PDB file of C-alpha atoms in Angstrom:
ATOM      1  CA  MET A   1      46.845  29.007  57.701  1.00  0.00           C
ATOM      2  CA  MET A   2      45.357  31.511  55.309  1.00  0.00           C
ATOM      3  CA  GLY A   3      46.710  34.919  54.361  1.00  0.00           C
ATOM      4  CA  ASP A   4      45.158  37.939  52.688  1.00  0.00           C
ATOM      5  CA  ALA A   5      46.983  37.591  49.358  1.00  0.00           C
ATOM      6  CA  SER A   6      47.471  33.845  49.143  1.00  0.00           C
ATOM      7  CA  GLU A   7      45.838  30.557  50.008  1.00  0.00           C
ATOM      8  CA  PHE A   8      48.683  29.810  52.411  1.00  0.00           C
ATOM      9  CA  ASP A   9      50.408  32.228  54.780  1.00  0.00           C
ATOM     10  CA  TRP A  10      54.023  31.344  54.068  1.00  0.00           C
ATOM     11  CA  LEU A  11      55.485  34.140  56.178  1.00  0.00           C
ATOM     12  CA  ASN A  12      53.642  33.352  59.390  1.00  0.00           C
ATOM     13  CA  THR A  13      53.608  29.562  59.421  1.00  0.00           C
ATOM     14  CA  SER A  14      56.085  27.360  61.295  1.00  0.00           C
ATOM     15  CA  VAL A  15      58.912  25.532  59.530  1.00  0.00           C
ATOM     16  CA  ARG A  16      57.239  22.214  60.259  1.00  0.00           C
ATOM     17  CA  ASP A  17      53.858  23.311  58.905  1.00  0.00           C
ATOM     18  CA  ARG A  18      55.487  24.600  55.730  1.00  0.00           C
ATOM     19  CA  GLU A  19      57.177  21.310  54.878  1.00  0.00           C
ATOM     20  CA  GLU A  20      54.293  19.510  53.148  1.00  0.00           C
ATOM     21  CA  PRO A  21      53.123  22.569  51.135  1.00  0.00           C
ATOM     22  CA  THR A  22      56.730  23.166  50.051  1.00  0.00           C
ATOM     23  CA  LYS A  23      57.093  19.539  48.970  1.00  0.00           C
ATOM     24  CA  ALA A  24      53.951  20.033  46.892  1.00  0.00           C
ATOM     25  CA  LEU A  25      55.533  23.045  45.171  1.00  0.00           C
ATOM     26  CA  TYR A  26      58.536  20.892  44.312  1.00  0.00           C
ATOM     27  CA  GLN A  27      56.371  18.161  42.783  1.00  0.00           C
ATOM     28  CA  ILE A  28      54.344  20.654  40.735  1.00  0.00           C
ATOM     29  CA  LEU A  29      57.474  22.309  39.411  1.00  0.00           C
ATOM     30  CA  ARG A  30      58.889  18.887  38.495  1.00  0.00           C
ATOM     31  CA  LYS A  31      55.746  18.083  36.518  1.00  0.00           C
ATOM     32  CA  VAL A  32      55.863  21.450  34.744  1.00  0.00           C
ATOM     33  CA  SER A  33      59.451  20.645  33.781  1.00  0.00           C
ATOM     34  CA  ARG A  34      58.500  17.232  32.378  1.00  0.00           C
ATOM     35  CA  GLN A  35      55.543  18.563  30.423  1.00  0.00           C
ATOM     36  CA  SER A  36      57.312  21.625  29.015  1.00  0.00           C
ATOM     37  CA  GLY A  37      60.731  20.126  28.390  1.00  0.00           C
ATOM     38  CA  ILE A  38      62.322  23.057  30.248  1.00  0.00           C
ATOM     39  CA  GLN A  39      65.038  22.166  32.748  1.00  0.00           C
ATOM     40  CA  PHE A  40      63.903  22.138  36.370  1.00  0.00           C
ATOM     41  CA  GLU A  41      66.703  24.492  37.406  1.00  0.00           C
ATOM     42  CA  THR A  42      65.667  27.023  34.744  1.00  0.00           C
ATOM     43  CA  LEU A  43      62.068  26.964  35.927  1.00  0.00           C
ATOM     44  CA  LEU A  44      63.158  27.322  39.533  1.00  0.00           C
ATOM     45  CA  GLU A  45      65.167  30.446  38.712  1.00  0.00           C
ATOM     46  CA  GLN A  46      62.161  31.918  36.887  1.00  0.00           C
ATOM     47  CA  ALA A  47      59.832  31.032  39.756  1.00  0.00           C
ATOM     48  CA  GLN A  48      61.948  32.542  42.523  1.00  0.00           C
ATOM     49  CA  ASN A  49      63.189  35.421  40.326  1.00  0.00           C
ATOM     50  CA  ALA A  50      66.790  34.737  41.321  1.00  0.00           C
ATOM     51  CA  PRO A  51      69.687  32.457  40.361  1.00  0.00           C
ATOM     52  CA  MET A  52      69.526  29.006  41.858  1.00  0.00           C
ATOM     53  CA  SER A  53      71.568  28.493  45.002  1.00  0.00           C
ATOM     54  CA  HIS A  54      74.833  26.619  44.516  1.00  0.00           C
ATOM     55  CA  ALA A  55      74.625  25.109  47.968  1.00  0.00           C
ATOM     56  CA  GLU A  56      75.313  21.387  47.868  1.00  0.00           C
ATOM     57  CA  ASP A  57      71.896  20.364  49.136  1.00  0.00           C
ATOM     58  CA  ALA A  58      69.757  23.095  47.545  1.00  0.00           C
ATOM     59  CA  LEU A  59      67.539  20.797  45.470  1.00  0.00           C
ATOM     60  CA  ARG A  60      67.443  18.108  48.138  1.00  0.00           C
ATOM     61  CA  ASN A  61      66.293  20.657  50.697  1.00  0.00           C
ATOM     62  CA  PHE A  62      63.553  21.820  48.340  1.00  0.00           C
ATOM     63  CA  ARG A  63      62.449  18.225  47.751  1.00  0.00           C
ATOM     64  CA  ARG A  64      62.259  17.750  51.535  1.00  0.00           C
ATOM     65  CA  GLY A  65      60.242  20.921  51.966  1.00  0.00           C
ATOM     66  CA  ARG A  66      63.000  22.893  53.659  1.00  0.00           C
ATOM     67  CA  ILE A  67      63.556  26.173  51.855  1.00  0.00           C
ATOM     68  CA  ALA A  68      63.226  29.765  52.991  1.00  0.00           C
ATOM     69  CA  LYS A  69      59.659  30.928  53.442  1.00  0.00           C
ATOM     70  CA  GLU A  70      60.250  33.895  51.129  1.00  0.00           C
ATOM     71  CA  ARG A  71      61.394  31.593  48.335  1.00  0.00           C
ATOM     72  CA  ALA A  72      58.427  29.278  48.847  1.00  0.00           C
ATOM     73  CA  MET A  73      56.023  32.211  48.626  1.00  0.00           C
ATOM     74  CA  LEU A  74      57.585  33.428  45.361  1.00  0.00           C
ATOM     75  CA  ILE A  75      57.409  29.950  43.827  1.00  0.00           C
ATOM     76  CA  HIS A  76      53.804  29.567  44.926  1.00  0.00           C
ATOM     77  CA  GLU A  77      52.762  32.852  43.341  1.00  0.00           C
ATOM     78  CA  TRP A  78      54.656  32.089  40.130  1.00  0.00           C
ATOM     79  CA  LEU A  79      52.922  28.744  39.766  1.00  0.00           C
ATOM     80  CA  ALA A  80      49.555  30.360  40.496  1.00  0.00           C
ATOM     81  CA  LYS A  81      50.193  32.829  37.674  1.00  0.00           C
ATOM     82  CA  GLU A  82      51.834  30.668  35.046  1.00  0.00           C
ATOM     83  CA  HIS A  83      50.585  27.094  35.673  1.00  0.00           C
ATOM     84  CA  PHE A  84      47.411  27.447  37.701  1.00  0.00           C
ATOM     85  CA  ASP A  85      45.402  24.600  36.109  1.00  0.00           C
ATOM     86  CA  LEU A  86      48.119  22.003  36.668  1.00  0.00           C
ATOM     87  CA  ALA A  87      48.892  23.267  40.169  1.00  0.00           C
ATOM     88  CA  GLN A  88      45.232  23.221  41.186  1.00  0.00           C
ATOM     89  CA  GLN A  89      44.828  19.706  39.827  1.00  0.00           C
ATOM     90  CA  ILE A  90      47.730  18.438  41.934  1.00  0.00           C
ATOM     91  CA  THR A  91      47.207  20.477  45.126  1.00  0.00           C
ATOM     92  CA  PRO A  92      43.770  22.154  45.178  1.00  0.00           C
ATOM     93  CA  TYR A  93      44.046  23.561  48.699  1.00  0.00           C
ATOM     94  CA  LEU A  94      47.168  25.544  47.754  1.00  0.00           C
ATOM     95  CA  PHE A  95      45.734  26.867  44.482  1.00  0.00           C
ATOM     96  CA  GLN A  96      42.200  28.112  44.862  1.00  0.00           C
ATOM     97  CA  TYR A  97      42.134  31.150  42.557  1.00  0.00           C
ATOM     98  CA  ARG A  98      43.904  32.107  39.364  1.00  0.00           C
ATOM     99  CA  ARG A  99      46.356  35.014  39.251  1.00  0.00           C
ATOM    100  CA  VAL A 100      46.956  37.131  36.183  1.00  0.00           C
ATOM    101  CA  SER A 101      50.003  35.668  34.448  1.00  0.00           C
ATOM    102  CA  ASN A 102      52.865  37.817  33.229  1.00  0.00           C
ATOM    103  CA  TRP A 103      51.814  36.874  29.693  1.00  0.00           C
ATOM    104  CA  GLU A 104      48.220  38.008  30.181  1.00  0.00           C
ATOM    105  CA  ALA A 105      49.430  41.241  31.777  1.00  0.00           C
ATOM    106  CA  PHE A 106      51.720  41.769  28.776  1.00  0.00           C
ATOM    107  CA  LEU A 107      48.813  41.247  26.390  1.00  0.00           C
ATOM    108  CA  THR A 108      46.609  43.684  28.292  1.00  0.00           C
ATOM    109  CA  GLN A 109      49.316  46.348  28.259  1.00  0.00           C
ATOM    110  CA  HIS A 110      50.313  46.112  24.598  1.00  0.00           C
ATOM    111  CA  THR A 111      47.200  45.040  22.684  1.00  0.00           C
ATOM    112  CA  VAL A 112      45.673  47.552  20.261  1.00  0.00           C
ATOM    113  CA  GLN A 113      42.336  47.106  18.529  1.00  0.00           C
ATOM    114  CA  GLY A 114      42.166  45.813  14.976  1.00  0.00           C
ATOM    115  CA  GLY A 115      45.157  44.937  12.866  1.00  0.00           C
ATOM    116  CA  VAL A 116      44.296  41.272  12.291  1.00  0.00           C
ATOM    117  CA  SER A 117      41.272  39.253  11.219  1.00  0.00           C
ATOM    118  CA  ALA A 118      40.559  35.608  10.438  1.00  0.00           C
ATOM    119  CA  LYS A 119      39.092  34.804   7.018  1.00  0.00           C
ATOM    120  CA  PRO A 120      37.986  31.595   5.282  1.00  0.00           C
ATOM    121  CA  ALA A 121      40.579  30.429   2.782  1.00  0.00           C
ATOM    122  CA  ALA A 122      38.057  29.424   0.126  1.00  0.00           C
ATOM    123  CA  GLU A 123      35.893  31.972  -1.673  1.00  0.00           C
ATOM    124  CA  PHE A 124      32.740  30.004  -0.802  1.00  0.00           C
ATOM    125  CA  GLY A 125      33.730  28.718   2.608  1.00  0.00           C
ATOM    126  CA  LEU A 126      31.226  27.391   5.093  1.00  0.00           C
ATOM    127  CA  ALA A 127      31.857  30.363   7.378  1.00  0.00           C
ATOM    128  CA  ARG A 128      30.406  33.793   6.657  1.00  0.00           C
ATOM    129  CA  ARG A 129      32.707  36.472   5.294  1.00  0.00           C
ATOM    130  CA  ASP A 130      30.844  39.090   7.318  1.00  0.00           C
ATOM    131  CA  PRO A 131      31.479  38.577  11.024  1.00  0.00           C
ATOM    132  CA  PRO A 132      28.525  37.427  13.148  1.00  0.00           C
ATOM    133  CA  ALA A 133      26.876  39.713  15.655  1.00  0.00           C
ATOM    134  CA  ASP A 134      29.374  38.825  18.384  1.00  0.00           C
ATOM    135  CA  GLY A 135      32.283  39.630  16.084  1.00  0.00           C
ATOM    136  CA  ILE A 136      33.854  36.143  16.249  1.00  0.00           C
ATOM    137  CA  PRO A 137      34.356  34.405  12.867  1.00  0.00           C
ATOM    138  CA  THR A 138      33.043  30.840  12.893  1.00  0.00           C
ATOM    139  CA  PHE A 139      34.657  27.907  11.094  1.00  0.00           C
ATOM    140  CA  ARG A 140      33.800  24.238  10.941  1.00  0.00           C
ATOM    141  CA  ILE A 141      36.151  21.444  11.936  1.00  0.00           C
ATOM    142  CA  GLY A 142      38.526  20.928   9.023  1.00  0.00           C
ATOM    143  CA  GLN A 143      37.662  24.198   7.273  1.00  0.00           C
ATOM    144  CA  GLU A 144      40.673  26.131   6.053  1.00  0.00           C
ATOM    145  CA  PHE A 145      41.204  29.723   7.155  1.00  0.00           C
ATOM    146  CA  LEU A 146      43.953  32.328   7.222  1.00  0.00           C
ATOM    147  CA  PHE A 147      44.774  35.671   8.804  1.00  0.00           C
ATOM    148  CA  GLU A 148      44.946  39.141   7.304  1.00  0.00           C
ATOM    149  CA  LEU A 149      47.521  41.190   9.179  1.00  0.00           C
ATOM    150  CA  GLN A 150      48.091  44.913   8.717  1.00  0.00           C
ATOM    151  CA  SER A 151      51.348  46.659   9.634  1.00  0.00           C
ATOM    152  CA  SER A 152      52.317  50.305   9.159  1.00  0.00           C
ATOM    153  CA  THR A 153      55.996  49.375   8.842  1.00  0.00           C
ATOM    154  CA  PRO A 154      58.114  46.232   8.277  1.00  0.00           C
ATOM    155  CA  ALA A 155      58.268  44.072  11.390  1.00  0.00           C
ATOM    156  CA  TYR A 156      59.144  40.712  12.840  1.00  0.00           C
ATOM    157  CA  VAL A 157      55.987  38.875  13.805  1.00  0.00           C
ATOM    158  CA  LEU A 158      55.314  35.940  16.102  1.00  0.00           C
ATOM    159  CA  ALA A 159      51.966  34.327  16.839  1.00  0.00           C
ATOM    160  CA  PHE A 160      50.444  32.220  19.595  1.00  0.00           C
ATOM    161  CA  GLU A 161      47.203  30.263  19.843  1.00  0.00           C
ATOM    162  CA  GLY A 162      45.311  30.094  23.126  1.00  0.00           C
ATOM    163  CA  TYR A 163      42.829  27.351  23.917  1.00  0.00           C
ATOM    164  CA  GLN A 164      41.373  26.503  27.336  1.00  0.00           C
ATOM    165  CA  ASN A 165      43.889  28.746  29.134  1.00  0.00           C
ATOM    166  CA  LYS A 166      46.924  27.158  27.460  1.00  0.00           C
ATOM    167  CA  TRP A 167      49.109  28.944  24.919  1.00  0.00           C
ATOM    168  CA  HIS A 168      51.029  27.388  22.039  1.00  0.00           C
ATOM    169  CA  PRO A 169      53.360  28.916  19.436  1.00  0.00           C
ATOM    170  CA  LEU A 170      51.710  29.235  16.012  1.00  0.00           C
ATOM    171  CA  PRO A 171      54.051  28.654  13.039  1.00  0.00           C
ATOM    172  CA  LEU A 172      53.728  31.396  10.427  1.00  0.00           C
ATOM    173  CA  GLY A 173      56.045  30.010   7.739  1.00  0.00           C
ATOM    174  CA  GLN A 174      56.406  26.910   5.620  1.00  0.00           C
ATOM    175  CA  ASN A 175      57.755  24.710   8.421  1.00  0.00           C
ATOM    176  CA  GLU A 176      56.629  23.994  11.971  1.00  0.00           C
ATOM    177  CA  CYS A 177      59.791  25.659  13.257  1.00  0.00           C
ATOM    178  CA  ASP A 178      59.050  28.954  11.463  1.00  0.00           C
ATOM    179  CA  LEU A 179      57.754  30.719  14.559  1.00  0.00           C
ATOM    180  CA  ARG A 180      59.181  34.132  13.653  1.00  0.00           C
ATOM    181  CA  ILE A 181      58.939  35.732  10.224  1.00  0.00           C
ATOM    182  CA  ARG A 182      59.573  39.146   8.690  1.00  0.00           C
ATOM    183  CA  ILE A 183      56.613  40.945   7.128  1.00  0.00           C
ATOM    184  CA  PRO A 184      56.589  44.061   4.911  1.00  0.00           C
ATOM    185  CA  GLU A 185      54.601  47.232   5.343  1.00  0.00           C
ATOM    186  CA  GLY A 186      50.942  46.878   4.448  1.00  0.00           C
ATOM    187  CA  LEU A 187      48.694  43.810   4.306  1.00  0.00           C
ATOM    188  CA  SER A 188      50.069  40.293   4.792  1.00  0.00           C
ATOM    189  CA  LEU A 189      48.235  36.986   4.492  1.00  0.00           C
ATOM    190  CA  LEU A 190      49.451  34.456   7.052  1.00  0.00           C
ATOM    191  CA  PRO A 191      50.714  31.798   7.356  1.00  0.00           C
ATOM    192  CA  CYS A 192      52.737  31.853   4.147  1.00  0.00           C
ATOM    193  CA  ASP A 193      55.945  30.441   2.679  1.00  0.00           C
ATOM    194  CA  GLY A 194      59.057  32.385   1.749  1.00  0.00           C
ATOM    195  CA  ASP A 195      57.517  33.394  -1.593  1.00  0.00           C
ATOM    196  CA  GLY A 196      54.361  34.767   0.006  1.00  0.00           C
ATOM    197  CA  VAL A 197      52.173  31.801  -0.981  1.00  0.00           C
ATOM    198  CA  VAL A 198      49.464  31.341   1.638  1.00  0.00           C
ATOM    199  CA  ILE A 199      49.448  28.158   3.757  1.00  0.00           C
ATOM    200  CA  PRO A 200      45.902  27.841   5.171  1.00  0.00           C
ATOM    201  CA  LEU A 201      45.236  26.582   8.672  1.00  0.00           C
ATOM    202  CA  ALA A 202      42.503  24.201   9.794  1.00  0.00           C
ATOM    203  CA  GLU A 203      41.405  22.894  13.193  1.00  0.00           C
ATOM    204  CA  TYR A 204      40.612  19.175  13.243  1.00  0.00           C
ATOM    205  CA  ASP A 205      40.154  18.354  16.923  1.00  0.00           C
ATOM    206  CA  ASP A 206      39.137  21.127  19.319  1.00  0.00           C
ATOM    207  CA  THR A 207      35.805  22.925  19.047  1.00  0.00           C
ATOM    208  CA  GLY A 208      34.991  26.126  20.883  1.00  0.00           C
ATOM    209  CA  GLU A 209      36.737  29.470  21.155  1.00  0.00           C
ATOM    210  CA  HIS A 210      40.356  29.853  20.069  1.00  0.00           C
ATOM    211  CA  ARG A 211      42.388  32.995  20.774  1.00  0.00           C
ATOM    212  CA  PHE A 212      45.155  34.181  18.479  1.00  0.00           C
ATOM    213  CA  VAL A 213      47.843  36.680  19.401  1.00  0.00           C
ATOM    214  CA  PHE A 214      50.192  38.353  16.911  1.00  0.00           C
ATOM    215  CA  VAL A 215      53.198  40.225  18.292  1.00  0.00           C
ATOM    216  CA  LEU A 216      54.774  42.722  15.873  1.00  0.00           C
ATOM    217  CA  CYS A 217      58.323  43.682  16.844  1.00  0.00           C
ATOM    218  CA  PHE A 218      59.749  46.862  15.301  1.00  0.00           C
ATOM    219  CA  GLY A 219      63.274  46.677  16.720  1.00  0.00           C
ATOM    220  CA  PRO A 220      65.967  43.978  16.409  1.00  0.00           C
ATOM    221  CA  LYS A 221      65.100  40.349  15.821  1.00  0.00           C
ATOM    222  CA  PRO A 222      63.329  39.017  18.933  1.00  0.00           C
ATOM    223  CA  LEU A 223      63.678  35.624  20.543  1.00  0.00           C
ATOM    224  CA  ARG A 224      60.721  33.324  20.052  1.00  0.00           C
ATOM    225  CA  ASP A 225      59.377  32.597  23.540  1.00  0.00           C
ATOM    226  CA  GLN A 226      56.842  34.531  25.595  1.00  0.00           C
ATOM    227  CA  SER A 227      59.216  35.478  28.413  1.00  0.00           C
ATOM    228  CA  SER A 228      61.687  36.978  25.937  1.00  0.00           C
ATOM    229  CA  LEU A 229      58.948  39.026  24.291  1.00  0.00           C
ATOM    230  CA  ILE A 230      57.949  40.451  27.665  1.00  0.00           C
ATOM    231  CA  THR A 231      61.570  41.511  28.210  1.00  0.00           C
ATOM    232  CA  TYR A 232      61.839  42.789  24.628  1.00  0.00           C
ATOM    233  CA  ALA A 233      58.952  45.197  25.255  1.00  0.00           C
ATOM    234  CA  GLU A 234      60.958  46.922  27.996  1.00  0.00           C
ATOM    235  CA  GLU A 235      63.533  48.181  25.463  1.00  0.00           C
ATOM    236  CA  HIS A 236      61.999  48.041  21.981  1.00  0.00           C
ATOM    237  CA  PRO A 237      58.685  49.039  20.388  1.00  0.00           C
ATOM    238  CA  LEU A 238      56.126  46.354  19.673  1.00  0.00           C
ATOM    239  CA  THR A 239      52.410  46.000  19.065  1.00  0.00           C
ATOM    240  CA  VAL A 240      50.057  43.150  19.916  1.00  0.00           C
ATOM    241  CA  TYR A 241      46.986  42.275  17.846  1.00  0.00           C
ATOM    242  CA  GLN A 242      44.415  39.764  19.055  1.00  0.00           C
ATOM    243  CA  THR A 243      41.542  37.966  17.394  1.00  0.00           C
ATOM    244  CA  LYS A 244      39.314  34.976  18.092  1.00  0.00           C
ATOM    245  CA  THR A 245      37.681  32.214  16.122  1.00  0.00           C
ATOM    246  CA  MET A 246      34.854  29.855  17.008  1.00  0.00           C
ATOM    247  CA  ILE A 247      35.269  26.267  15.820  1.00  0.00           C
ATOM    248  CA  ILE A 248      32.111  24.184  15.443  1.00  0.00           C
ATOM    249  CA  ALA A 249      31.518  20.549  14.466  1.00  0.00           C
TER     250      ALA A 249
END
């Protein structure tokens, strides 16, 4: 049964007819948990925007497709926002169109123009120093590049790389775990080590368009995940810069 705002009308469908779609939500959430390494219970609380029930059979009831229709609707919408591609692959009839994720909404709200640009690391790189007509710097597979980031004041900065609708943390320091660094006022070249020595990046596998997001936090030290940054923005000032690169063979 179809509704105006969703592919399935959770609020006006019988308990029996909701069982199979609800079981599908459970299986999708389980797969998200396995792929992300995030505990199932944590994801469930995020999806339903409420603490998990401590009832003895709460998870068993979900697995059997027997949860409140309001909870099922919230989980469905959360999956459609945050994990649409996986959800559509598993259950196409329940996931027919992509929602705007909380992360994309955050980017839209806080992004300002400029502030960051991608540059070839070598003086005579294969990519042009002047941007092409479409404004997207182009690099070849294996070509080293870096980012020039401008900040009007010292800040904590975190970065993420987006490719084919999936986002991944981008280390900015010497080690893979250096996902959050402190930058001074003015121009910074990133990534770099603790002494400011540049550590160039290079893409070796995936051609096409890559998105890069830099989040500059001007308050206390932020946590390093996307959800925490969204919450951080409710209480502390931050700025988002975005840029793109095109990777060719």
